[in-house]
Structures are given as C-alpha cells and as structure tokens.
CSV table of C-alpha atoms in Angstrom, one decimal:
chain,number,residue,atom,x,y,z
A,1,MET,CA,3.1,-17.2,1.6
A,2,ALA,CA,4.6,-18.1,-1.8
A,3,CYS,CA,7.6,-16.1,-2.8
A,4,SER,CA,5.7,-14.8,-5.9
A,5,LYS,CA,3.2,-12.9,-3.8
A,6,ASP,CA,3.9,-9.3,-2.7
A,7,MET,CA,3.9,-8.5,1.0
A,8,TYR,CA,1.6,-5.7,2.0
A,9,VAL,CA,0.3,-4.2,5.2
A,10,LYS,CA,-2.7,-1.8,5.7
A,11,ALA,CA,-1.4,1.7,6.4
A,12,ILE,CA,-2.7,5.2,6.9
A,13,VAL,CA,-0.6,8.0,5.4
A,14,ASN,CA,-1.5,11.5,6.6
A,15,GLY,CA,-5.1,10.4,7.2
A,16,ILE,CA,-5.5,8.4,4.0
A,17,ALA,CA,-5.9,4.6,4.1
A,18,THR,CA,-3.9,2.6,1.6
A,19,ASN,CA,-2.0,-0.6,1.2
A,20,CYS,CA,1.8,-0.5,1.7
A,21,LEU,CA,4.3,-2.8,0.1
A,22,ILE,CA,7.0,-4.1,2.4
A,23,ASP,CA,9.9,-4.3,-0.1
A,24,THR,CA,13.2,-5.7,1.1
A,25,GLY,CA,14.6,-5.4,-2.4
A,26,SER,CA,14.1,-1.6,-2.5
A,27,ALA,CA,16.9,0.6,-1.0
A,28,CYS,CA,14.5,3.5,-0.2
A,29,SER,CA,10.9,4.1,0.8
A,30,GLY,CA,8.5,5.8,-1.6
A,31,ILE,CA,5.1,7.2,-2.3
A,32,ASN,CA,3.3,7.1,-5.6
A,33,VAL,CA,3.1,10.5,-7.3
A,34,GLU,CA,-0.7,10.2,-7.7
A,35,LEU,CA,-1.1,9.5,-3.9
A,36,TYR,CA,1.2,12.5,-3.2
A,37,ARG,CA,-1.0,14.7,-5.4
A,38,HIS,CA,-4.1,13.4,-3.7
A,39,LEU,CA,-2.7,14.2,-0.3
A,40,SER,CA,-1.7,17.7,-1.5
A,41,ALA,CA,-5.1,18.4,-3.1
A,42,GLU,CA,-6.8,17.4,0.2
A,43,GLY,CA,-4.5,19.7,2.2
A,44,LEU,CA,-3.1,16.8,4.1
A,45,LEU,CA,0.6,17.5,3.6
A,46,ARG,CA,2.5,19.4,6.4
A,47,ASP,CA,5.8,19.6,4.4
A,48,GLU,CA,6.6,21.0,1.0
A,49,LEU,CA,8.1,18.7,-1.6
A,50,LEU,CA,11.9,19.0,-1.4
A,51,PRO,CA,13.6,18.8,-4.8
A,52,ALA,CA,16.0,15.9,-5.2
A,53,GLU,CA,18.3,14.9,-7.9
A,54,ALA,CA,17.9,11.2,-7.4
A,55,GLY,CA,17.1,8.4,-9.7
A,56,ALA,CA,15.8,4.9,-9.2
A,57,ILE,CA,15.7,1.8,-11.2
A,58,GLY,CA,12.5,-0.3,-11.1
A,59,VAL,CA,12.3,-4.0,-10.7
A,60,ASN,CA,11.9,-4.3,-14.5
A,61,GLY,CA,15.2,-2.4,-15.0
A,62,ASN,CA,13.6,0.8,-16.3
A,63,ARG,CA,14.3,4.2,-14.8
A,64,VAL,CA,11.7,5.5,-12.4
A,65,GLU,CA,11.0,9.2,-12.3
A,66,CYS,CA,11.7,10.8,-8.9
A,67,PHE,CA,9.9,14.1,-8.1
A,68,GLY,CA,11.6,14.8,-4.7
A,69,ARG,CA,11.2,14.0,-1.0
A,70,VAL,CA,8.4,14.7,1.4
A,71,GLY,CA,7.8,14.2,5.1
A,72,LEU,CA,4.9,11.9,5.9
A,73,CYS,CA,3.2,10.4,8.9
A,74,ILE,CA,2.6,6.7,8.4
A,75,GLU,CA,0.5,4.6,10.7
A,76,ILE,CA,0.9,0.8,10.6
A,77,GLY,CA,-1.2,-0.9,13.2
A,78,PRO,CA,-0.8,1.1,16.4
A,79,ALA,CA,2.7,2.4,15.4
A,80,LYS,CA,3.3,5.9,13.9
A,81,PHE,CA,6.3,6.9,12.0
A,82,GLU,CA,7.2,10.4,10.8
A,83,THR,CA,9.8,10.2,8.1
A,84,ASP,CA,10.8,11.2,4.6
A,85,PHE,CA,9.5,9.3,1.6
A,86,TRP,CA,10.7,9.7,-2.0
A,87,VAL,CA,7.9,10.7,-4.5
A,88,PHE,CA,8.1,8.3,-7.5
A,89,ASP,CA,6.1,7.5,-10.6
A,90,MET,CA,5.6,4.0,-9.4
A,91,ASN,CA,3.1,1.3,-8.5
A,92,PRO,CA,2.4,0.5,-5.5
A,93,LYS,CA,0.9,3.6,-3.8
A,94,LEU,CA,3.2,3.3,-0.8
A,95,LEU,CA,6.4,1.3,-0.3
A,96,ILE,CA,8.6,0.7,2.7
A,97,GLY,CA,12.1,-0.2,1.7
A,98,ARG,CA,15.3,-1.1,3.5
A,99,ASP,CA,15.9,2.4,4.7
A,100,LEU,CA,12.9,2.3,7.1
A,101,ILE,CA,13.1,-1.5,7.6
A,102,SER,CA,16.6,-1.0,9.1
A,103,LYS,CA,15.9,2.3,10.9
A,104,HIS,CA,12.9,0.8,12.8
A,105,ASN,CA,14.4,-2.7,13.2
A,106,VAL,CA,11.6,-4.3,11.3
A,107,VAL,CA,11.9,-8.1,11.0
A,108,VAL,CA,10.3,-9.4,7.9
A,109,ASP,CA,9.2,-13.1,8.3
A,110,VAL,CA,8.4,-14.2,4.8
A,111,SER,CA,7.7,-17.8,5.7
A,112,ASN,CA,5.0,-16.8,8.1
A,113,ALA,CA,3.8,-13.7,6.3
A,114,ARG,CA,4.3,-11.2,9.1
A,115,ILE,CA,6.5,-8.3,10.2
A,116,MET,CA,7.6,-7.6,13.7
A,117,PHE,CA,8.9,-4.3,15.2
A,118,GLY,CA,8.7,-2.5,18.5
A,119,GLY,CA,7.0,-5.4,20.2
A,120,LEU,CA,4.3,-5.6,17.5
A,121,GLU,CA,3.6,-8.4,15.2
A,122,LEU,CA,1.4,-7.8,12.1
A,123,SER,CA,0.2,-10.2,9.4
A,124,LEU,CA,1.1,-9.4,5.8
A,125,ILE,CA,-1.6,-9.4,3.2
A,126,HIS,CA,-1.6,-10.3,-0.5
A,127,ILE,CA,-3.2,-7.7,-2.8
A,128,SER,CA,-4.3,-9.1,-6.1
A,129,GLU,CA,-5.7,-5.9,-7.5
A,130,PRO,CA,-4.8,-2.2,-6.7
A,131,THR,CA,-7.2,-0.5,-4.3
A,132,ARG,CA,-8.1,3.2,-4.3
A,133,PRO,CA,-6.9,5.2,-1.3
A,134,ARG,CA,-9.7,6.5,1.0
A,135,LEU,CA,-9.9,9.2,3.5
A,136,ILE,CA,-10.1,8.1,7.2
A,137,SER,CA,-12.5,10.3,9.2
C-alpha cells in the first residue's frame, strides 16, 4: 500500500454500514456530523449528544467544528466496541484515531495494509470515492 493511500476498514456503526478511516495521525476518534444526524433521524442512537468545548485542527491546518461527544457501538469484523466518538464537521464519515488504537491495542501494519487486534487480522482497503452509508437489516 502506497503511503499516499488512506487506510480504511468496513465498519458498522449503530446498525449502519460505512467505511472507517484508521488514522494514526489523529489524536481522537470521530464521526461525521451528517452520519450522526442520519443515525439520530433513524432512531439508532442510544445516547444523547454531550456538549463539549473542544476544537480540532484538520490535516489542512484549518479548524474543524466539534459538536460534542456521543456513545456509539462500532463493529469491525467480528469485534464490537462501545465507546465515545467526537462529532465533527469532517470527511471521512467515521475515523478511528490514536485514542482507540491505543485503548484496544490495535497494531497498524501499513506495509502489508492490515490491522491486528484481539487475535484478529483485517485487511485495509483503499477508498477512492466516498460511499453513502447504508442500513444493515
């Protein structure tokens, strides 16, 4: 995998399938505000949005608006995680940063395009165009 390509895994967030960026350069994990609103409109959120006075700087150096934190259930392969995500005005739809990478002892193998955690090994995928989230029945 060339270093210019982003590292994604397929994920399910509160019943909605989407792609999730594995971002070792991001201090925290986040969900796109549009995906958050979609989950809310579908009644798929268990927790309320907790206000947070936090800011973030995007990879381009611009400030990224933060709307708060929310508890989510994320499925990656057979693994499930229930944890807080920051709600950002950002692209990608879902991002796992160093907070969850270190909490769950995820090993990111960029050379072989894979991640490993909890005895699992998953291949990373390259996404060239954004995909729309879809409900998993």
